[in-house]
mmCIF file with all atom_site columns, C-alpha atoms in Angstrom:
data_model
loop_
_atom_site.group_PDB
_atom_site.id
_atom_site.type_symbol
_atom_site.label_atom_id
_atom_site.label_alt_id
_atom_site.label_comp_id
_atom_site.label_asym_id
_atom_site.label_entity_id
_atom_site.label_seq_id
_atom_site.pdbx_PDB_ins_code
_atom_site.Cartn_x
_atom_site.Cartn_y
_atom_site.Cartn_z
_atom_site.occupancy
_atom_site.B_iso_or_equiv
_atom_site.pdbx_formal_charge
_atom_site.auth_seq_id
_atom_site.auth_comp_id
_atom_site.auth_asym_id
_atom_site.auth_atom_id
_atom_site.pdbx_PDB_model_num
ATOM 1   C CA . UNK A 1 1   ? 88.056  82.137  114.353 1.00 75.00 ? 23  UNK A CA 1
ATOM 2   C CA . UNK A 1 2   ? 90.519  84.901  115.724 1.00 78.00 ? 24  UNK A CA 1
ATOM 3   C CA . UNK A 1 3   ? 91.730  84.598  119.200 1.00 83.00 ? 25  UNK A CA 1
ATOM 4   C CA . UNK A 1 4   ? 94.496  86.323  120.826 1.00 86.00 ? 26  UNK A CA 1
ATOM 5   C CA . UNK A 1 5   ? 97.507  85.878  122.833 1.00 91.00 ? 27  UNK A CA 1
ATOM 6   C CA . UNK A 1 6   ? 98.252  88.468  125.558 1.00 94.00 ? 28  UNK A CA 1
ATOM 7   C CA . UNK A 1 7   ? 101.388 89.741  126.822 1.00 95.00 ? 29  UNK A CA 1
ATOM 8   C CA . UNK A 1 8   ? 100.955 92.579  129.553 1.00 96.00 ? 30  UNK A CA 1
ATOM 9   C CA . UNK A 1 9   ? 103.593 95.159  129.742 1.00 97.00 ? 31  UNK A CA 1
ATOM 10  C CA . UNK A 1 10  ? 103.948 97.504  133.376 1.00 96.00 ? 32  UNK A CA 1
ATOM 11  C CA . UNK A 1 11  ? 105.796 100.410 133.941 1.00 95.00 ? 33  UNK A CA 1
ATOM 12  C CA . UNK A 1 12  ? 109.871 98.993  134.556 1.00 95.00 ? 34  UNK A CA 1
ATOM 13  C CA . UNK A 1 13  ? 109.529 96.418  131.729 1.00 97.00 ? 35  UNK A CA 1
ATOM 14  C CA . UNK A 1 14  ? 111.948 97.114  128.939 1.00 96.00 ? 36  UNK A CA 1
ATOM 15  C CA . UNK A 1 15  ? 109.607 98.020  125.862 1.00 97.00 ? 37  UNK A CA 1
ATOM 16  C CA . UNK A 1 16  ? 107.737 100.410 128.395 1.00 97.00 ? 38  UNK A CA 1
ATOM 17  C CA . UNK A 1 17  ? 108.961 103.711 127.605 1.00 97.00 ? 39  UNK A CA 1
ATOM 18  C CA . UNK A 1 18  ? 109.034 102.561 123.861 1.00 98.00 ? 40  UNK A CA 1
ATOM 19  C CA . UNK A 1 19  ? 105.618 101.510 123.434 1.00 98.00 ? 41  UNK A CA 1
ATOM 20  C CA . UNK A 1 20  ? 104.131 104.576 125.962 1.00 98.00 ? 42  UNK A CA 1
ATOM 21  C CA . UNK A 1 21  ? 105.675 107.035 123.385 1.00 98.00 ? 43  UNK A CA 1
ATOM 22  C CA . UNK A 1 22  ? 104.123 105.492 120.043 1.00 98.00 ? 44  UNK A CA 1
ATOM 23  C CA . UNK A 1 23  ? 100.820 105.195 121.842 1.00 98.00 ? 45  UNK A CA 1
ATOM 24  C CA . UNK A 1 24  ? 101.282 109.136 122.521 1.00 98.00 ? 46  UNK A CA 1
ATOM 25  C CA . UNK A 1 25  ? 102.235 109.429 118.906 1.00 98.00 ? 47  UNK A CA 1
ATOM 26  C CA . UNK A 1 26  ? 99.515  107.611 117.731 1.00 98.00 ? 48  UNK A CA 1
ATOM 27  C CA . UNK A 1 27  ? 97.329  110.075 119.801 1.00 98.00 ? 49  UNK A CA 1
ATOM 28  C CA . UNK A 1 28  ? 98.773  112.707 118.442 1.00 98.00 ? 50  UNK A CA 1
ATOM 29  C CA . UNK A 1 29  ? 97.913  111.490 115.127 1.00 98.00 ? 51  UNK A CA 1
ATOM 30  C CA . UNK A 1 30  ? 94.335  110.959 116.091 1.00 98.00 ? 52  UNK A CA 1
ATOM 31  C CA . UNK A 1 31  ? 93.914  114.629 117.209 1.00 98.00 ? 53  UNK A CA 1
ATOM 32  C CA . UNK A 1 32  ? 95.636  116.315 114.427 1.00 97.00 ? 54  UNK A CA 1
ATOM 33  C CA . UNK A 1 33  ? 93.307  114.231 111.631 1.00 97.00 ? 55  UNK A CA 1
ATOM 34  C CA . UNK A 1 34  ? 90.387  114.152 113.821 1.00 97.00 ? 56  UNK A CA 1
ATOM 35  C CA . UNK A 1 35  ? 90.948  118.490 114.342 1.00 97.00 ? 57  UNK A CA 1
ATOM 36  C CA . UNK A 1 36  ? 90.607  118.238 110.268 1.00 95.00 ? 58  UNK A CA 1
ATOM 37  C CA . UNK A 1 37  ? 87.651  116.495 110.157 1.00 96.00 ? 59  UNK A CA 1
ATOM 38  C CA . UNK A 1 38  ? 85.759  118.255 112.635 1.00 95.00 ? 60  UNK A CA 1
ATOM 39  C CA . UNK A 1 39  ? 86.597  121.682 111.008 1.00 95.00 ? 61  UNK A CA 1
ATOM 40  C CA . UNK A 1 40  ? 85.321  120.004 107.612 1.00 94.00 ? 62  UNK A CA 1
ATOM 41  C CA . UNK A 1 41  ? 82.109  118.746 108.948 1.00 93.00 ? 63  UNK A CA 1
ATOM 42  C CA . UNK A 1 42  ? 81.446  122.351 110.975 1.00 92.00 ? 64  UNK A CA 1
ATOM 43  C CA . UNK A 1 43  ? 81.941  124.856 108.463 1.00 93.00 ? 65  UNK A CA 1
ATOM 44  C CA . UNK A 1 44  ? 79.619  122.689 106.632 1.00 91.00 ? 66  UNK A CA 1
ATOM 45  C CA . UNK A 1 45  ? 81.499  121.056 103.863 1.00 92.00 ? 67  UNK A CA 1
ATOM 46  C CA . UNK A 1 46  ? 80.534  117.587 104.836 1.00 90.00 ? 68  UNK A CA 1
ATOM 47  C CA . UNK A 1 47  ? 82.655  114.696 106.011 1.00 92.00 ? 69  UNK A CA 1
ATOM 48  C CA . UNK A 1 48  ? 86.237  113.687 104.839 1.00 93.00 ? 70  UNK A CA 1
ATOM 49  C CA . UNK A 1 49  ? 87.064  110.223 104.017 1.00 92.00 ? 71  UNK A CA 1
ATOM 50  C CA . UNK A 1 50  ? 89.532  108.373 104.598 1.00 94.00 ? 72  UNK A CA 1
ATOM 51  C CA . UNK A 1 51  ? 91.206  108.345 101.473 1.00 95.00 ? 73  UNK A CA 1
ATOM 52  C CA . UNK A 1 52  ? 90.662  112.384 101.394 1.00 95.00 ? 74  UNK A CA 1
ATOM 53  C CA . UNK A 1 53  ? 91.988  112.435 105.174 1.00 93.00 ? 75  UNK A CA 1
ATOM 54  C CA . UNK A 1 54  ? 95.199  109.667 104.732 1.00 95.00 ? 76  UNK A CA 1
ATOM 55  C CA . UNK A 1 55  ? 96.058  112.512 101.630 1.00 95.00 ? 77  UNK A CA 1
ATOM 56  C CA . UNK A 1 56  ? 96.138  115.521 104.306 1.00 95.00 ? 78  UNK A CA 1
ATOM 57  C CA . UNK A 1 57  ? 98.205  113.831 106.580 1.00 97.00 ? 79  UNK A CA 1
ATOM 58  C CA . UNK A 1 58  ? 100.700 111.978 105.043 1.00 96.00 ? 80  UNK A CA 1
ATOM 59  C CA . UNK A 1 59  ? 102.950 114.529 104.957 1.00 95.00 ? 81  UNK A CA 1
ATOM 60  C CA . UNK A 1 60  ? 102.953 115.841 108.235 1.00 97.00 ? 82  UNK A CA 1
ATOM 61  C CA . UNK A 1 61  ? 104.996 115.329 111.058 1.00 97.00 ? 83  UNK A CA 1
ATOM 62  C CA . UNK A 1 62  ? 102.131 113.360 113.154 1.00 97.00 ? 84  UNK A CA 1
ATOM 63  C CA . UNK A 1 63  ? 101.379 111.122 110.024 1.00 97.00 ? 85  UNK A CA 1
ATOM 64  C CA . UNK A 1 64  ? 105.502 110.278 109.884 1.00 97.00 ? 86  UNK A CA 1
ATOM 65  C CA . UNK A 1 65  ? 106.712 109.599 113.081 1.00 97.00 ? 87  UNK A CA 1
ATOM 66  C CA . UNK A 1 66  ? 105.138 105.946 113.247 1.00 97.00 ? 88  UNK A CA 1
ATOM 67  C CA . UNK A 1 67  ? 105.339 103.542 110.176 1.00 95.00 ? 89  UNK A CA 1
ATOM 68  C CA . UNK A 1 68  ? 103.125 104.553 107.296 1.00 95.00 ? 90  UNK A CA 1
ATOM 69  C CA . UNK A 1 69  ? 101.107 101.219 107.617 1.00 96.00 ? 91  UNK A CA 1
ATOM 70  C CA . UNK A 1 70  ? 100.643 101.949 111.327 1.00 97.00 ? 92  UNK A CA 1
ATOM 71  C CA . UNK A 1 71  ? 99.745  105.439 110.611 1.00 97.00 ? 93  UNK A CA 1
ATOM 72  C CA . UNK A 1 72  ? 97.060  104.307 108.526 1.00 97.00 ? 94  UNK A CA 1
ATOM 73  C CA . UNK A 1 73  ? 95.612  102.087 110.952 1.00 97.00 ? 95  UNK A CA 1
ATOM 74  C CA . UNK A 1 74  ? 94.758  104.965 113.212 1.00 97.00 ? 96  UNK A CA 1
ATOM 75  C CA . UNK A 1 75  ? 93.153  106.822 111.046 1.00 97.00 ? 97  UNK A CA 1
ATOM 76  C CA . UNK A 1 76  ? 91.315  103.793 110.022 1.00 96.00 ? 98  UNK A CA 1
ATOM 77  C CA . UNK A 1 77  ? 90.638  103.555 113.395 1.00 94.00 ? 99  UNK A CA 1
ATOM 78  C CA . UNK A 1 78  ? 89.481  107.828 113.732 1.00 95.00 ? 100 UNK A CA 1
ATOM 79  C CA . UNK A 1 79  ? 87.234  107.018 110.587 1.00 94.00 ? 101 UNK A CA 1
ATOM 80  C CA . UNK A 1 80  ? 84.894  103.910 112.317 1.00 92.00 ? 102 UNK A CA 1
ATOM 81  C CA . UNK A 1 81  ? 84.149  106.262 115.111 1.00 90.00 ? 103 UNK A CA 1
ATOM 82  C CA . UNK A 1 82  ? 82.498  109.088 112.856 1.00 92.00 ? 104 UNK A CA 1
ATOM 83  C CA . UNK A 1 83  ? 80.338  106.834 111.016 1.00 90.00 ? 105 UNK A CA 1
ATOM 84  C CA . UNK A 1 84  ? 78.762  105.932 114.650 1.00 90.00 ? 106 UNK A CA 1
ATOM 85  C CA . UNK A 1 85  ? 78.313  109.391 115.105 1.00 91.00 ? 107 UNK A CA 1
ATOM 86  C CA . UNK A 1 86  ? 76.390  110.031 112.248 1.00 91.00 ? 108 UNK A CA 1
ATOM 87  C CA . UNK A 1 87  ? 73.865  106.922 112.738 1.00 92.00 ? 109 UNK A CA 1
ATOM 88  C CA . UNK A 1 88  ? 73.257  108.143 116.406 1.00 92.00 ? 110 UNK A CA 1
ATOM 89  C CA . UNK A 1 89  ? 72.586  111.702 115.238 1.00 92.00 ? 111 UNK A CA 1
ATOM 90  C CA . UNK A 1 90  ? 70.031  110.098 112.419 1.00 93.00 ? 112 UNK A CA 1
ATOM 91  C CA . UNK A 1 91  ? 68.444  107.954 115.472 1.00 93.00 ? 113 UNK A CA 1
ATOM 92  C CA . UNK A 1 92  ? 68.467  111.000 117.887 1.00 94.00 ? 114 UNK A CA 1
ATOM 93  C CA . UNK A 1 93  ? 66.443  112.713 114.796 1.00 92.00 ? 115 UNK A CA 1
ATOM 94  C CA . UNK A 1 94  ? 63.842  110.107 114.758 1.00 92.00 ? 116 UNK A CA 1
ATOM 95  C CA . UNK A 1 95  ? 63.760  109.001 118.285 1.00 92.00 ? 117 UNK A CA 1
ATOM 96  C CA . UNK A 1 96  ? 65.540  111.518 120.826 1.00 91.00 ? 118 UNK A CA 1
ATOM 97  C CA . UNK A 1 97  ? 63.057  109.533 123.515 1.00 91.00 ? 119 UNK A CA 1
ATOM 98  C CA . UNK A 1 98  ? 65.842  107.223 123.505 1.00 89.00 ? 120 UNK A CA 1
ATOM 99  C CA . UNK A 1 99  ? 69.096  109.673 124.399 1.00 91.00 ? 121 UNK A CA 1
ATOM 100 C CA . UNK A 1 100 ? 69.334  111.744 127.614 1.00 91.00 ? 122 UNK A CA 1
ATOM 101 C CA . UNK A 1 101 ? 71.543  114.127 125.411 1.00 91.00 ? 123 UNK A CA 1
ATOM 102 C CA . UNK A 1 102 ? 72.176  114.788 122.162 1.00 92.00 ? 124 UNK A CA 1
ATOM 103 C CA . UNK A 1 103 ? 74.978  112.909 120.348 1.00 91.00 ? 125 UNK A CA 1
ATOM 104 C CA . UNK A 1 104 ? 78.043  114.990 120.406 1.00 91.00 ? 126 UNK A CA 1
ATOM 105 C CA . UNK A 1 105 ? 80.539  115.054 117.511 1.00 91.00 ? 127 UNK A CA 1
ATOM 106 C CA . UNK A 1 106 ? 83.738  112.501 117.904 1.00 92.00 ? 128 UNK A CA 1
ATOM 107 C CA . UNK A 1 107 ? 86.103  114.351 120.690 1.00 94.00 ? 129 UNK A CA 1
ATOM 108 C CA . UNK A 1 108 ? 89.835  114.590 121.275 1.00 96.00 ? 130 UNK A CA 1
ATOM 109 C CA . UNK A 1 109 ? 91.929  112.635 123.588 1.00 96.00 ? 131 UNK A CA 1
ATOM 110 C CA . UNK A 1 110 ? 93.705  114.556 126.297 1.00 96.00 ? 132 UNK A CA 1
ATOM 111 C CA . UNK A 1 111 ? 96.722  116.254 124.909 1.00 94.00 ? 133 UNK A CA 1
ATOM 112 C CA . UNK A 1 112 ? 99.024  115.273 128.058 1.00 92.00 ? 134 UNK A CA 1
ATOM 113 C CA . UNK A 1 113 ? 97.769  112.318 129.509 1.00 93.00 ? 135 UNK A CA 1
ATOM 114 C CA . UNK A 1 114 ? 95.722  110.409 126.302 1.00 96.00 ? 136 UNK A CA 1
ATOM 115 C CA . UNK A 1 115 ? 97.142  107.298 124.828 1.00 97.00 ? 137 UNK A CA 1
ATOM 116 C CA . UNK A 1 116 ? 95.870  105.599 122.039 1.00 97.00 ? 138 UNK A CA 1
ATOM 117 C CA . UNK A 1 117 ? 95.477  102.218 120.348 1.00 97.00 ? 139 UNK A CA 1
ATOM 118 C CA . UNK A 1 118 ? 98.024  101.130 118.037 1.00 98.00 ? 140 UNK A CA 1
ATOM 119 C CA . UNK A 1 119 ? 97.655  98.075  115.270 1.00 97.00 ? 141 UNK A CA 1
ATOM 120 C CA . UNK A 1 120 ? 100.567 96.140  113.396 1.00 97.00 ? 142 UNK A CA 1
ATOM 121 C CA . UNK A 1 121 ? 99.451  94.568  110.520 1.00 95.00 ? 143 UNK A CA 1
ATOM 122 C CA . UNK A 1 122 ? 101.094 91.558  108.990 1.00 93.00 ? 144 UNK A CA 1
ATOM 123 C CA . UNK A 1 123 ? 102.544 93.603  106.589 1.00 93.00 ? 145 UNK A CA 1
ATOM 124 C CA . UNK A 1 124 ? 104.582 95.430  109.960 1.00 95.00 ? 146 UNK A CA 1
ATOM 125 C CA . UNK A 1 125 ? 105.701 92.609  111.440 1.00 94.00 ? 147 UNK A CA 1
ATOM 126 C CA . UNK A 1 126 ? 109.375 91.354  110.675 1.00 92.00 ? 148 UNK A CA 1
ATOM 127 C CA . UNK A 1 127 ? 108.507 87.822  109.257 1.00 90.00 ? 149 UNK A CA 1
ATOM 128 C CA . UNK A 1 128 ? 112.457 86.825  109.855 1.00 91.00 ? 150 UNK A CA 1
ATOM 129 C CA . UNK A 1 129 ? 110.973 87.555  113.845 1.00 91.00 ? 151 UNK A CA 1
ATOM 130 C CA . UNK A 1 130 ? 108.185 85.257  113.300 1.00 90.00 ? 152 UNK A CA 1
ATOM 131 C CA . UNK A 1 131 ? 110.544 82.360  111.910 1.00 89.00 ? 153 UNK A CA 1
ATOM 132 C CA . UNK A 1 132 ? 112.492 82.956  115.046 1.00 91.00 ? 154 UNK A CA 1
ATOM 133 C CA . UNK A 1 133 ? 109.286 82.554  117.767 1.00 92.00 ? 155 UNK A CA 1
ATOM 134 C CA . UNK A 1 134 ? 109.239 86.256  117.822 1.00 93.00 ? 156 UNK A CA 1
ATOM 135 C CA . UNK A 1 135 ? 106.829 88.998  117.443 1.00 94.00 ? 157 UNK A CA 1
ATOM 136 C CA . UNK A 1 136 ? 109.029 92.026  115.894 1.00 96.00 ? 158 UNK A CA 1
ATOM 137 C CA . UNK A 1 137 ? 107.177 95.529  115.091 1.00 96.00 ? 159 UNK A CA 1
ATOM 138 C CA . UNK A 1 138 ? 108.468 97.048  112.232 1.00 93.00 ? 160 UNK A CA 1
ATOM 139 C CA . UNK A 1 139 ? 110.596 100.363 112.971 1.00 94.00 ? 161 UNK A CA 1
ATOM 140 C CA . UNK A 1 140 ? 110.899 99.524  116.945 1.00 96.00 ? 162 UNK A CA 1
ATOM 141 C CA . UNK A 1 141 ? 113.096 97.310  118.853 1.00 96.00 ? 163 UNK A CA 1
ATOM 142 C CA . UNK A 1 142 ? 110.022 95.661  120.743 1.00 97.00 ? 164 UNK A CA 1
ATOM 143 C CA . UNK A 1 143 ? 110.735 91.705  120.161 1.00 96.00 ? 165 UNK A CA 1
ATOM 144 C CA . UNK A 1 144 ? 108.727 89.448  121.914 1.00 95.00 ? 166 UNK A CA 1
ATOM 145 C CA . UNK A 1 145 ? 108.740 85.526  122.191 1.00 94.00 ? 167 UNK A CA 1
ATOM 146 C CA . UNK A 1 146 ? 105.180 83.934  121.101 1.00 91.00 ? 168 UNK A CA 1
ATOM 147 C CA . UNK A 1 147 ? 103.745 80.756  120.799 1.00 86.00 ? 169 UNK A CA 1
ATOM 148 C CA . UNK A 1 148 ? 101.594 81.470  117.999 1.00 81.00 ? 170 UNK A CA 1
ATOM 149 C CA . UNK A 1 149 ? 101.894 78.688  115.257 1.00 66.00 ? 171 UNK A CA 1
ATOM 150 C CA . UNK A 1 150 ? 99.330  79.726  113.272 1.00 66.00 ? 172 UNK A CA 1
ATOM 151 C CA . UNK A 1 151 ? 98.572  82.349  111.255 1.00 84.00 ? 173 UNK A CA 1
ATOM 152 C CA . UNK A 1 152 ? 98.977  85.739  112.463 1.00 89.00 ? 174 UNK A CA 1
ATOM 153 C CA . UNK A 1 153 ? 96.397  88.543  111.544 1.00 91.00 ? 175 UNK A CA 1
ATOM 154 C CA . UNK A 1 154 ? 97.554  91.320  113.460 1.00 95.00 ? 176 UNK A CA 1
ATOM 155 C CA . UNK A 1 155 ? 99.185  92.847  116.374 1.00 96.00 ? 177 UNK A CA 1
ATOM 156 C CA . UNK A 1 156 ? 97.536  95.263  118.624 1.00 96.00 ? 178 UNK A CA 1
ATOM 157 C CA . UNK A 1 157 ? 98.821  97.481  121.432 1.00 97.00 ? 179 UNK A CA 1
ATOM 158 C CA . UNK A 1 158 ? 96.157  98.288  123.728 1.00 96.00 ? 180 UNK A CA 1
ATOM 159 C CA . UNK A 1 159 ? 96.782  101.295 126.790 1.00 96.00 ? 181 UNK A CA 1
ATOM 160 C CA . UNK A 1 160 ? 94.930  100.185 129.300 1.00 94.00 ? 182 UNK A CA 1
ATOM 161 C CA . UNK A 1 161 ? 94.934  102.515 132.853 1.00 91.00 ? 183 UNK A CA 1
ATOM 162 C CA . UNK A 1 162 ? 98.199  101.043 134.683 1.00 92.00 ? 184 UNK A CA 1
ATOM 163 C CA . UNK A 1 163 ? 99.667  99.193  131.783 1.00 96.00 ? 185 UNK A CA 1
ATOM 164 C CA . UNK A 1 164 ? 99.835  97.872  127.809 1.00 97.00 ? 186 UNK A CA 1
ATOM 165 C CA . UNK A 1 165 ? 98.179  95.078  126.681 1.00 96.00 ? 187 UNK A CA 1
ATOM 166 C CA . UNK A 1 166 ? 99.998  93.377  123.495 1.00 97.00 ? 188 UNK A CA 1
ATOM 167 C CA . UNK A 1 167 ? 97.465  91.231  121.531 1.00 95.00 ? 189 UNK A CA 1
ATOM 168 C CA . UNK A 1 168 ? 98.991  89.253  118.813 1.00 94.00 ? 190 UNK A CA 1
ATOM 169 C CA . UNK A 1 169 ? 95.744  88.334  117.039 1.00 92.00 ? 191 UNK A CA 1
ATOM 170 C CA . UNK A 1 170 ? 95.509  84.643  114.668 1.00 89.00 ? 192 UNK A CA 1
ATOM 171 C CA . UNK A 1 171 ? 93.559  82.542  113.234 1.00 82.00 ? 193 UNK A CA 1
ATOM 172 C CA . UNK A 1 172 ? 92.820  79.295  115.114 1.00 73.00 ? 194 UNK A CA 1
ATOM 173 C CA . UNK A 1 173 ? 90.798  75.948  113.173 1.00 67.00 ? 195 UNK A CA 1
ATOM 174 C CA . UNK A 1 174 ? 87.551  76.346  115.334 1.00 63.00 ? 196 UNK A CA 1
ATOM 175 C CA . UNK A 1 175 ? 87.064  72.382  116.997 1.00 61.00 ? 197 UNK A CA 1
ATOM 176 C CA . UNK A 1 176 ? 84.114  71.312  117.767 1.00 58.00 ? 198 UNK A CA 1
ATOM 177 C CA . UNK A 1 177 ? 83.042  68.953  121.132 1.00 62.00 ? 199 UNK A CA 1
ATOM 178 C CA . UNK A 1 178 ? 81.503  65.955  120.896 1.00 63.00 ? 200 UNK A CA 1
ATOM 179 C CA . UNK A 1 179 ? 78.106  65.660  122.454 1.00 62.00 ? 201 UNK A CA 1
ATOM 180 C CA . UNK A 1 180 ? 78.134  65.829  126.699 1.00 66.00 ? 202 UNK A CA 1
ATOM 181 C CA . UNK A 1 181 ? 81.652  66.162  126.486 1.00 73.00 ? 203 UNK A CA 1
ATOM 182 C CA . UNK A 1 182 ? 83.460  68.038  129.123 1.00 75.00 ? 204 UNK A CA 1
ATOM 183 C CA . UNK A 1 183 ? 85.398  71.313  129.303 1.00 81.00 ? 205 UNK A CA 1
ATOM 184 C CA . UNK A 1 184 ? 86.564  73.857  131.169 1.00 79.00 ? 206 UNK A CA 1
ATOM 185 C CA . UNK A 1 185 ? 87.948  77.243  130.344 1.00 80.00 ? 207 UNK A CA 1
ATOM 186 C CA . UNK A 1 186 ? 90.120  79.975  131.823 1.00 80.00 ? 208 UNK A CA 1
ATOM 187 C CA . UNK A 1 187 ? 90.858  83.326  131.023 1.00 77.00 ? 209 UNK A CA 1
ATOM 188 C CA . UNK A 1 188 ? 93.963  85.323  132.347 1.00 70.00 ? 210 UNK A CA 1
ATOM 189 C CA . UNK A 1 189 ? 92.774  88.632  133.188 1.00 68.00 ? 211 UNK A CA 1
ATOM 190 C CA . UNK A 1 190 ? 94.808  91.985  134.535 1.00 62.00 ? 212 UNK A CA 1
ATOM 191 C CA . UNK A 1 191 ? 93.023  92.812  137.433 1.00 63.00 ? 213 UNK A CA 1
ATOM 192 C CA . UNK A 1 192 ? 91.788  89.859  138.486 1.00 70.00 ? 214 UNK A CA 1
ATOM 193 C CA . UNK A 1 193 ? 94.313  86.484  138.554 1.00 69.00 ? 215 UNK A CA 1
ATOM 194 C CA . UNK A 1 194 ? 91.842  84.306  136.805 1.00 75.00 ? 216 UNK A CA 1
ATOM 195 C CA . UNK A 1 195 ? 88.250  83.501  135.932 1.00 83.00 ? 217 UNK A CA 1
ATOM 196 C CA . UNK A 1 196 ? 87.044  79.931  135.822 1.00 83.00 ? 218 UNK A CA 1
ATOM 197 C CA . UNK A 1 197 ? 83.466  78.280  133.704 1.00 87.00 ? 219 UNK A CA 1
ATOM 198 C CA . UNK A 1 198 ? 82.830  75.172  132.665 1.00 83.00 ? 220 UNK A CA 1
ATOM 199 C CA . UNK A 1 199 ? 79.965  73.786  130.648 1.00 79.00 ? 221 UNK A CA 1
ATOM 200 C CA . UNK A 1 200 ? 78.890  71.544  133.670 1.00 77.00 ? 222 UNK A CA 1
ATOM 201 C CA . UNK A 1 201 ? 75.347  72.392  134.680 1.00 74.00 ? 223 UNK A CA 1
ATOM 202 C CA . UNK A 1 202 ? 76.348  72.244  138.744 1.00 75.00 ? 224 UNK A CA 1
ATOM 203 C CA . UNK A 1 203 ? 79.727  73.678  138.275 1.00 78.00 ? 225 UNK A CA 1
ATOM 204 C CA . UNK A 1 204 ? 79.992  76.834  139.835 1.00 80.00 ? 226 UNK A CA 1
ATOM 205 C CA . UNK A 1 205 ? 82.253  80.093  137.924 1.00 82.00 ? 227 UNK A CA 1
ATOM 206 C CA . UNK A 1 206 ? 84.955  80.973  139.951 1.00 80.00 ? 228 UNK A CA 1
ATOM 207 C CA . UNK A 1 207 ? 86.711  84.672  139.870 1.00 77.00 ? 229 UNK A CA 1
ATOM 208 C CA . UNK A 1 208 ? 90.305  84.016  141.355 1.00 76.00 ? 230 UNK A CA 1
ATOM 209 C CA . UNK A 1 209 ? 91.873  87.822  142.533 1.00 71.00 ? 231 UNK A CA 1
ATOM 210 C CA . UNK A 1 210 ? 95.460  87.773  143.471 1.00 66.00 ? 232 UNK A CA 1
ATOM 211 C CA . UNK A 1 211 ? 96.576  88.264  147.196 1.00 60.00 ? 233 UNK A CA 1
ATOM 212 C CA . UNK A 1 212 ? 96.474  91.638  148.396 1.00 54.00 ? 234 UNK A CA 1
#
């Protein structure tokens, strides 16, 4: 199974102005391939691919100011969303009893203010780092000190509202519990200090928030 380890990076932390910048490039690189695909799909000569869109862009100055496996991950990314489009549009055909509007073609993000994801596959990740308890992403100086023992699948930089979220997603052996035995689990959150479960029929969930 995949689970991830989180490190959460504010505004005054030294990778902030760093990673805020290739999350606007990335954005930028969403809008400019999405802009081609929507003028495709309007003037009615259907829908690029990826492979047709990754050839547009590769030259441009969007498509080249992040690493070129990067790069490809957001359009990867652009080219999931249009596919939802498409099978909401063929449901709002059959069924529009189900939408209060009509599906609307995939939008931009906001030119100024919009961030988006960005994903560092293993292929962009410095494997000297990773030999070192590090996670390096290629073509930055972001370095940052992980636990991870296993396998790593990918790295993912997240914007979230007030911050970035750094996932460094791996693989973990799945273990299984013996019968009636006990466990508890907590989950780190950003807004909230802490949430608490447990398996135990009378145990009650706790949500921990952190002092005002």
């Amino acid at each position: 199974m995949l689970v991830a380890e989180r490190h959460i990076i504010k505004k005054g932390h030294r990778f902030w102005a760093e990673i805020d910048n290739l999350s606007w490039q990335s954005k930028n690189l969403y809008n400019s391939a999405n802009y081609l695909i929507r003028q495709n799909f309007i003037y009615g000569h259907g829908y690029l691919t990826y492979n047709q869109m990754a050839s547009l862009m590769k030259k441009t100055e969007q498509y080249q100011a992040l690493p070129a496996k990067v790069s490809q991950q957001v359009l990867r990314g652009l080219d999931k969303n249009w596919p939802s489009f498409f099978a909401a549009s063929s449901e709002f055909k059959s069924h529009p009893d189900k939408f209060l509007v009509k599906p609307k073609i995939p939008g931009y993000k906001e030119p100024k203010k919009g961030r988006n994801l960005l994903v560092y596959t293993i292929q962009a990740i410095s494997k000297v780092g990773l030999r070192q308890g590090l996670v390096k992403l290629s073509g930055t100086s972001i370095a940052l000190p992980t636990r991870v023992e296993e396998r790593i699948a990918e790295v993912r930089i997240v914007p979230k509202c007030d911050c970035y979220v750094i996932e460094v997603i791996y693989g973990k052996t799945e273990q299984f519990l013996a019968p009636n035995e006990k466990i508890a689990a907590i989950d780190l959150g950003i807004d909230n200090l802490m949430a608490v479960t447990s398996n135990q029929p009378d145990f009650i969930p706790l949500l921990i928030r952190p002092l005002a």
